[in-house]
Coordinates of C-alpha atoms in Angstrom, one line a residue:
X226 CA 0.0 0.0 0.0
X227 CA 2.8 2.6 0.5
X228 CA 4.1 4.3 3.3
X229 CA 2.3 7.6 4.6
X230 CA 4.7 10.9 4.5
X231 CA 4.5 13.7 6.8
X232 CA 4.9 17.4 5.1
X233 CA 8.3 19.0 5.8
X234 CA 6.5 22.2 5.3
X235 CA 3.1 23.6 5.5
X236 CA 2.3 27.4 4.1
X237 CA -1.3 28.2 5.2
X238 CA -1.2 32.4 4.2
X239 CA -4.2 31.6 1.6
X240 CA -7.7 32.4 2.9
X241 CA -9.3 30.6 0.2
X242 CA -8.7 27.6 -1.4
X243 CA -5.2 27.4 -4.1
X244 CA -6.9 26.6 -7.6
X245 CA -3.1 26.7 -9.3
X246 CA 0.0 26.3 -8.5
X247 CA 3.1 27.8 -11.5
X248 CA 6.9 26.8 -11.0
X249 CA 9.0 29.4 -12.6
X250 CA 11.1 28.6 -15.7
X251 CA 14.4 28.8 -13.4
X252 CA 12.8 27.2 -10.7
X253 CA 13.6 29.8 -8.3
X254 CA 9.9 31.0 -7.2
X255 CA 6.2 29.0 -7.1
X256 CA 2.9 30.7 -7.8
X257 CA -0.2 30.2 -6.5
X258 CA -3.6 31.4 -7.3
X259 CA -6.4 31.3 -5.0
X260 CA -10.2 31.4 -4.1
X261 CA -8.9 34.6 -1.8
X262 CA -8.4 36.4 -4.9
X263 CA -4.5 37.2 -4.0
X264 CA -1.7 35.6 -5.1
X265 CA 1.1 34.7 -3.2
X266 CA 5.1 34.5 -4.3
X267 CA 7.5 31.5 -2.8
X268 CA 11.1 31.0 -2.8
X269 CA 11.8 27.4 -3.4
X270 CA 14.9 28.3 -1.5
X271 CA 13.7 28.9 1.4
X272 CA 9.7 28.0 1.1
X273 CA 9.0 31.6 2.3
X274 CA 6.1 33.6 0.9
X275 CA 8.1 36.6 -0.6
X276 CA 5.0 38.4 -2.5
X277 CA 1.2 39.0 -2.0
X278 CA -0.5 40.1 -5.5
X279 CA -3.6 41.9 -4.5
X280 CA -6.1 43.5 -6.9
X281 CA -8.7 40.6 -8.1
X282 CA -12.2 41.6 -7.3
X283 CA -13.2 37.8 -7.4
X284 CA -11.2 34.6 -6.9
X285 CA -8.5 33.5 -9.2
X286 CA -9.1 30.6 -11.3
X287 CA -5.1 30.3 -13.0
X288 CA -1.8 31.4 -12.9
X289 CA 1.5 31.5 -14.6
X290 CA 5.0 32.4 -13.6
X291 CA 8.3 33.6 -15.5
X292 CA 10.9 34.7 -13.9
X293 CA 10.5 38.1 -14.1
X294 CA 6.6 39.0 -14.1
X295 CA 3.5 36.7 -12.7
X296 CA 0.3 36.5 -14.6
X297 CA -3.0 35.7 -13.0
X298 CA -6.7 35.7 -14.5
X299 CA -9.9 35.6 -12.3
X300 CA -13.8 35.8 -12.5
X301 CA -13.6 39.0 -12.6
X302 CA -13.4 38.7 -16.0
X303 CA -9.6 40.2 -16.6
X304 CA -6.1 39.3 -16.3
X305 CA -2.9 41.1 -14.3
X306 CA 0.7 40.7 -14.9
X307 CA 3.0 41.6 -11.9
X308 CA 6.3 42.6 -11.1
X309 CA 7.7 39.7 -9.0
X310 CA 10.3 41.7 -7.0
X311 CA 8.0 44.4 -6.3
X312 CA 4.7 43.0 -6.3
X313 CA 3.6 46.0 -8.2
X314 CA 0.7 45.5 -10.7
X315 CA 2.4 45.8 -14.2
X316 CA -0.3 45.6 -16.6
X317 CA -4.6 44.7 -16.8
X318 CA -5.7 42.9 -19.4
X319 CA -9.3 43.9 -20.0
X320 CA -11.8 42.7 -22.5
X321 CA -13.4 39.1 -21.7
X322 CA -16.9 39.5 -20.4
X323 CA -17.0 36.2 -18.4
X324 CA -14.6 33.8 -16.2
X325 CA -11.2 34.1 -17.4
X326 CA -10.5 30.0 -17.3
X327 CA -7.0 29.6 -18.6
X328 CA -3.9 31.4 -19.8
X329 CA -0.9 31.1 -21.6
X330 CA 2.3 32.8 -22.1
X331 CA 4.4 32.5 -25.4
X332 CA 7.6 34.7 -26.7
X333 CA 5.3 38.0 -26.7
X334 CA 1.9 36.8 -26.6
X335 CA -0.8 36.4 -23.8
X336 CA -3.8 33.9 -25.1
X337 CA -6.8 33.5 -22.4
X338 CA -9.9 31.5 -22.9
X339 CA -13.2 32.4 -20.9
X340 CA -16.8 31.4 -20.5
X341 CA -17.6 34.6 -22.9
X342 CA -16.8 31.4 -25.4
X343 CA -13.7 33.0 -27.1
X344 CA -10.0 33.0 -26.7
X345 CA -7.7 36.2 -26.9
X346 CA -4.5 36.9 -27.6
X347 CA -2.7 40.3 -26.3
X348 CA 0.1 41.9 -26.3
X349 CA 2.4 41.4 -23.0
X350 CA 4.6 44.4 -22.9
X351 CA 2.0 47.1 -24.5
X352 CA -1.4 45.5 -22.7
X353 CA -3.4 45.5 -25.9
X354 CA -6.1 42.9 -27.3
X355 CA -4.0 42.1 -30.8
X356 CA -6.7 39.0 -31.4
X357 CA -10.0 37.7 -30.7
X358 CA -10.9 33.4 -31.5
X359 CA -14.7 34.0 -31.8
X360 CA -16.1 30.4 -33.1
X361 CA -16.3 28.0 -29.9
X362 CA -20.9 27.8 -29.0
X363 CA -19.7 27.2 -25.5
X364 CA -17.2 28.1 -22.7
X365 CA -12.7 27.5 -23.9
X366 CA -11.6 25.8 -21.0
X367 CA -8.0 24.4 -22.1
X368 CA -5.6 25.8 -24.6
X369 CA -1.9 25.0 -26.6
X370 CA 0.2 27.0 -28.7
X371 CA 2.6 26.2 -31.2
X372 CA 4.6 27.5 -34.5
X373 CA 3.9 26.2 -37.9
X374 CA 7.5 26.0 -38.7
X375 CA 8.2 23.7 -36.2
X376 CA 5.5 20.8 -37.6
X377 CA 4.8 22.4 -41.8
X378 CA 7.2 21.6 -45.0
X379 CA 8.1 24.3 -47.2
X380 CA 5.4 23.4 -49.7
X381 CA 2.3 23.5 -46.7
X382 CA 3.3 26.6 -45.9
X383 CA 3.3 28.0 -49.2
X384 CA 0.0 27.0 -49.3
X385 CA -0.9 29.1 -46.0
X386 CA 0.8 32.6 -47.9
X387 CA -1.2 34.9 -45.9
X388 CA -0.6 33.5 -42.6
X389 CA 3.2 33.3 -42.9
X390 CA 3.8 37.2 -42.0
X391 CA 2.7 35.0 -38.2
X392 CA 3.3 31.6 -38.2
X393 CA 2.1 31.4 -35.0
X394 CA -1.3 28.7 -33.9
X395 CA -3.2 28.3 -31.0
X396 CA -5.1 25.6 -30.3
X397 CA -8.7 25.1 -27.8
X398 CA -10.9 23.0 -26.4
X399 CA -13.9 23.7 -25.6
X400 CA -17.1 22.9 -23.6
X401 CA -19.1 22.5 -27.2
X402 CA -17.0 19.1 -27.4
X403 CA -14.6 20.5 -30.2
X404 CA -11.1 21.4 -30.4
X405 CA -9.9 24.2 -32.7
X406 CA -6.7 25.1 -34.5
X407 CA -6.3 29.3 -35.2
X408 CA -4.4 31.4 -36.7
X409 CA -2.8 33.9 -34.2
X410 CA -2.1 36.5 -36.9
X411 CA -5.9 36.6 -38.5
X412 CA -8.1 34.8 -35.7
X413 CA -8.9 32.2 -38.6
X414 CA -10.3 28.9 -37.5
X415 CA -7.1 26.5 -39.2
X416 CA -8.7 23.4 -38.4
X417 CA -12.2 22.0 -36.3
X418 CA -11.9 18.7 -34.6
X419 CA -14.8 16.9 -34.5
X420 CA -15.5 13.6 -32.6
X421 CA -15.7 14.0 -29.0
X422 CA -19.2 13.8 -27.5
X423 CA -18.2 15.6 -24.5
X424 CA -16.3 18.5 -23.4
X425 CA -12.9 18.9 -23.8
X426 CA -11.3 19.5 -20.3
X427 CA -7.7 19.2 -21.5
X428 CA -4.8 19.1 -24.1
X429 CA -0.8 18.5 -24.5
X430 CA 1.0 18.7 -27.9
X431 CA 3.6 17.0 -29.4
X432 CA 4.5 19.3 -32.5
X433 CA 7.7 17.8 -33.7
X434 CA 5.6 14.7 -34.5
X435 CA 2.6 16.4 -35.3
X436 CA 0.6 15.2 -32.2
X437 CA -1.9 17.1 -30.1
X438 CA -4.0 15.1 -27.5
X439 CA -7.5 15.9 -26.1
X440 CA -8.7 14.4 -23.2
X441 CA -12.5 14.6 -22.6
X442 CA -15.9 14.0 -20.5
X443 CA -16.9 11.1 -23.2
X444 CA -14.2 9.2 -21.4
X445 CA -11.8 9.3 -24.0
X446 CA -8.6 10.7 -25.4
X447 CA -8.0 11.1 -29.0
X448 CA -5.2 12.0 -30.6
X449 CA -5.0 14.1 -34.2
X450 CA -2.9 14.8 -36.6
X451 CA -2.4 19.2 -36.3
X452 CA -1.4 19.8 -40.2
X453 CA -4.4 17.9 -41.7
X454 CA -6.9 17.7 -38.8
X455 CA -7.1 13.7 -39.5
X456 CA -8.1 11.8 -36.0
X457 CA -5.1 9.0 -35.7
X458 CA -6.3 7.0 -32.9
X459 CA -9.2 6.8 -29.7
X460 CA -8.0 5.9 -26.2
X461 CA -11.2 4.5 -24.5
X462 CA -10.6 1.8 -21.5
X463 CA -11.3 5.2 -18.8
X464 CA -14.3 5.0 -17.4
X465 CA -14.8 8.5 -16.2
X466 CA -13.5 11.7 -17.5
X467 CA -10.4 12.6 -18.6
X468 CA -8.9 15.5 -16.2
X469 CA -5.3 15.8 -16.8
X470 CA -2.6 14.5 -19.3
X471 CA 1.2 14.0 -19.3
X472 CA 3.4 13.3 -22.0
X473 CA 7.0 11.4 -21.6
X474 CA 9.3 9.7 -24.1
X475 CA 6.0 8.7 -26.1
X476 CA 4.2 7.3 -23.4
X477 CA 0.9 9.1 -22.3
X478 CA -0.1 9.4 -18.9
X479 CA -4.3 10.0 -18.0
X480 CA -5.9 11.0 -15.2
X481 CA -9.5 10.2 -14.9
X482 CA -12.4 10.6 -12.8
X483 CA -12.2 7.0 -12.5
X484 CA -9.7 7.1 -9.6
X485 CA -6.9 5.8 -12.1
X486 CA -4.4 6.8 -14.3
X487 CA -3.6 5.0 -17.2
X488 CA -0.5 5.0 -19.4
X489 CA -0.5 4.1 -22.9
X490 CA 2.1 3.8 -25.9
X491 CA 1.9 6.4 -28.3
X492 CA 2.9 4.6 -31.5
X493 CA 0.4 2.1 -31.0
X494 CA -2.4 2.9 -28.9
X495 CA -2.1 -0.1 -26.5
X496 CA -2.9 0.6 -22.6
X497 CA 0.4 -0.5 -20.9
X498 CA -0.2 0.3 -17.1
X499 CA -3.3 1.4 -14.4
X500 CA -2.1 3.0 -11.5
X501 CA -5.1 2.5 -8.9
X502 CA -5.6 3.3 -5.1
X503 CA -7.3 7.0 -5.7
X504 CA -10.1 6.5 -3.2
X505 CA -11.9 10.2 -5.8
X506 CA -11.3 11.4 -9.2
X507 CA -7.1 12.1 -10.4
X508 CA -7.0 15.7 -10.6
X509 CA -3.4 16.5 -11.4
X510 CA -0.1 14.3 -12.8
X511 CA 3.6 14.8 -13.1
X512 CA 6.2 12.1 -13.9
X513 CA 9.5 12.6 -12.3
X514 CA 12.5 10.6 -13.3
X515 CA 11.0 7.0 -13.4
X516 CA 8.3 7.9 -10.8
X517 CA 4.6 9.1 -11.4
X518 CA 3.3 11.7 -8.3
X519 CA -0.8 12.2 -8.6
X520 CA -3.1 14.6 -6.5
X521 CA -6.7 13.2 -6.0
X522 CA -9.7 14.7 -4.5
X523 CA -9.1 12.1 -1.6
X524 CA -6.8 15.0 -0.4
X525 CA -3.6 12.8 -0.8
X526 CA -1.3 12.9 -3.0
X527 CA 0.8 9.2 -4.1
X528 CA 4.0 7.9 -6.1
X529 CA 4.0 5.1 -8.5
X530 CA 6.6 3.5 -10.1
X531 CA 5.7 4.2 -13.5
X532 CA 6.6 0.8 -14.9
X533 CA 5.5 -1.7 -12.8
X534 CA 2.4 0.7 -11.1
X535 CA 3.1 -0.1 -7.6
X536 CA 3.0 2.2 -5.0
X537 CA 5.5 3.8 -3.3
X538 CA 4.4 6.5 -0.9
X539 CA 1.1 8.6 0.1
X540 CA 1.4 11.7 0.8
X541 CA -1.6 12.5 3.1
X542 CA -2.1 16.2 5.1
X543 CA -4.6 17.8 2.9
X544 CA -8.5 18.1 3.7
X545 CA -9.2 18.8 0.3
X546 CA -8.6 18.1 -3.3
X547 CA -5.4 18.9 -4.4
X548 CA -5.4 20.7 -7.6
X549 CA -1.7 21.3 -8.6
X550 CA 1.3 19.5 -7.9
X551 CA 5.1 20.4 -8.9
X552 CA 8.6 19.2 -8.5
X553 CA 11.8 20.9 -7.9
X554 CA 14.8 19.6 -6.4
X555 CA 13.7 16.6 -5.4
X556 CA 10.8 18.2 -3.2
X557 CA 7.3 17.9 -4.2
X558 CA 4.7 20.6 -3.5
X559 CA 0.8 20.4 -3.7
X560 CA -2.0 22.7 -3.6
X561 CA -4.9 22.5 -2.2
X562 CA -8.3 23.8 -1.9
X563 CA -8.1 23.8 1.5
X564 CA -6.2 26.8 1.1
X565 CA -2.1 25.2 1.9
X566 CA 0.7 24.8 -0.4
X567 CA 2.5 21.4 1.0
X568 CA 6.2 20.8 0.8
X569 CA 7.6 17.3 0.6
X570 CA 10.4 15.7 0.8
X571 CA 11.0 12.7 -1.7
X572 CA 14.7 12.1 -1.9
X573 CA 14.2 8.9 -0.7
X574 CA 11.7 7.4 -3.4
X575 CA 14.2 9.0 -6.2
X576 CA 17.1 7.8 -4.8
X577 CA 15.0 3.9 -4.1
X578 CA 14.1 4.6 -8.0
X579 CA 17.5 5.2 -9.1
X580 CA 18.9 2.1 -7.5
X581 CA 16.2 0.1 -8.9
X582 CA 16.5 1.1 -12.4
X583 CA 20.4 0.8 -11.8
X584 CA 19.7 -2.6 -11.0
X585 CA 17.2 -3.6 -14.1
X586 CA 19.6 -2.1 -16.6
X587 CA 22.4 -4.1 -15.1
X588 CA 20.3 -7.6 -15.4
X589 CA 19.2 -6.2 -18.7
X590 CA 22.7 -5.7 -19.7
X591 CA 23.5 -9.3 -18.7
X592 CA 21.4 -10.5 -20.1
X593 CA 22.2 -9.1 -23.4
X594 CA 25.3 -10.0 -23.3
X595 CA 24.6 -13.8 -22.5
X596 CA 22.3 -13.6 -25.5
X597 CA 25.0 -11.9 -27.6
X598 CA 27.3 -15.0 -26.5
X599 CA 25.0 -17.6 -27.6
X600 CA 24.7 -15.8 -30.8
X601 CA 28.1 -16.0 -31.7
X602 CA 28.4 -19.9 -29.9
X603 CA 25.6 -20.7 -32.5
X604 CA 27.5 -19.1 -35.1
X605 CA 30.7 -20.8 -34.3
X606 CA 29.0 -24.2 -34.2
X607 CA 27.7 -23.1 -37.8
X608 CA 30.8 -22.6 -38.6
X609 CA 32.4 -25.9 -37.8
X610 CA 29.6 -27.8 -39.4
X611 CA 30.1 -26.0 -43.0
X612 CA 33.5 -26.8 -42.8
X613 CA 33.3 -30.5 -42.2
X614 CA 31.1 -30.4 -44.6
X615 CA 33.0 -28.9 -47.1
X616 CA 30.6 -26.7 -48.6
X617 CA 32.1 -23.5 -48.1
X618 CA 36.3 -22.6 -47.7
X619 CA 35.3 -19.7 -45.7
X620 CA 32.7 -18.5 -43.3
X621 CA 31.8 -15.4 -42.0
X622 CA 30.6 -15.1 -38.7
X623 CA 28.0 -12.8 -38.1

């Protein structure tokens, strides 16, 4: 079953519940976003609060960190970038007339999606609306971005002439069961994918092989081709919603309503592992070197090993589900909506993990090599033969 692990750590300076939880790109500060309408800066040096973000008037449903500003959106309808040394509001972003759900931050570009049904893009430095996705009959709940150059030949793009001055696509799923491929630089609906039966509560891509996944309330993920819109392939064995995804060395990792997480070979489609004991719905993944950490809305967080499923540790603490997780020098830290961000230490289970896959690729190693021995005894004994025989002066062995 796992042993149970005590927080090293517990920061309660939320009054509301923490919907998200943002690791910067240097991994130097954490971000979290709560039901309290503030956020909150941390030093994952020190696990300090160094900055309070106040302004919201309502709760704030998503955050993202760099590593010099902090972006937050809220139902309040707008979104606020912020200094992170001074805590100083940089910029509002105003223009959605519903829930901000979801944002995303790439090279210059802000992209939201709201219940108002559309997505925007803005400009980060100069706080201006540069686009508006206006297409989606219900609410964008989940989005992805990604360059046309990194997944179009030379002759596709020709074909796309007046969309090359931005080569620039971002991608949405939506409550109206359809994910949607736009151009940044016109707003133009690309590509409509049409199968799901359900909403579309989230996506990851995989442009370098042309990939995006959508994982749905119809209980399955699909997976589609982002050039020519084609569906490749239907994961269906869940049988709840799919709530989160995670993408490693071609192997995808779901988390479902179903209490499990499953984890499936990209190439071919076939289900390779459930990882069970969830006593509510997975809300969050992350896969850490050999290991799989999930949050549930049991309140506890657990470790698998991702290849054989077995479990290694629960994390319990939390009264509520936990709704983000993230790892940084081997210390894991989930939020809650009970309002704490939970520091853990799992040194241990990475350096267990470490041994054991030391010790698999040292039998498999082994037993290559006595396979590559009785290859070449085989050979040799091929050899001799042929030569008794006399039917061939020479032999090569192989």
């Amino acid at each position: 079953m796992g042993n149970s692990g005590s927080a090293v750590k517990v920061c309660a300076d939320h009054q509301g519940g923490i919907n998200w939880l943002s690791l910067s790109p240097d991994g130097q500060r954490l971000l979290t976003g709560s039901e309290d309408g503030t956020a909150r800066l941390w030093s994952t040096a020190d696990s300090q609060c160094h900055g309070h973000f106040q302004g919201h008037e309502s709760y704030i449903t998503f955050c993202h960190l760099e590593n010099e500003a902090a972006f937050t959106c809220s139902a309040d309808h707008t979104i606020r970038k912020w200094d992170v040394v001074t805590g100083q509001c940089l910029a509002i972003y105003r223009g959605h007339t519903s829930i901000v759900n979801r944002i995303l931050v790439a090279k210059d570009y802000l992209f939201s999606g709201s219940y108002d049904r559309t997505a925007r893009c803005w400009s980060v430095d100069k706080e201006k609306q540069i686009q508006e996705f206006r297409g989606h009959r219900n609410c964008v709940l989940t989005l992805a971005h990604y360059s046309s150059k990194d997944v179009l030949e030379e002759e596709e793009e020709e074909e796309e002439e007046e969309e090359r001055v931005s080569r620039d696509l971002l991608v949405t799923g939506s409550t109206d069961c359809t994910v949607k491929v736009w151009w940044v630089s016109s707003g133009r609906c690309y590509q409509t994918l049409l199968g799901h039966t359900g909403a579309v509560l989230c996506l990851i891509l995989d442009a370098p092989n042309r990939e995006l996944f959508s994982g749905s309330t119809d209980y399955t993920i699909r997976t589609w081709n982002i050039v020519t819109g084609e569906q490749l392939k239907v994961f269906k064995e869940h049988q709840g919603s799919i709530i989160c995804l995670e993408l490693v060395n071609r192997h995808l990792y779901s988390g479902s309503a179903d209490r499990t997480v499953k984890c499936w070979l990209v190439d071919t489609g076939e289900r390779i592992q459930t990882y069970k004991a969830h006593k509510h719905s997975v809300s969050t993944l992350k896969y850490h070197a050999g290991i799989l950490f999930t949050g549930s809305g049991d309140a506890c967080a657990r470790a698998f090993n991702s290849r054989s499923g077995v479990l290694q540790k629960i994390f319990r603490g939390h009264k509520f589900i936990i709704n983000c997780i993230q790892i940084h020098n081997e210390l894991l830290y989930t939020a809650s909506h009970d309002g704490t961000l939970r520091i853990w230490d799992i040194r241990g289970i990475c350096k267990r993990n470490k041994r054991r896959l030391k010790k698999e690729r040292c039998v498999q190693g082994r037993s290559s090599q006595k396979g590559s021995l009785s290859r070449l005894f085989n050979n040799k004994v091929g050899c001799m033969v042929q030569q008794e025989n006399g039917e061939h002066e020479t032999v090569e062995l192989m």
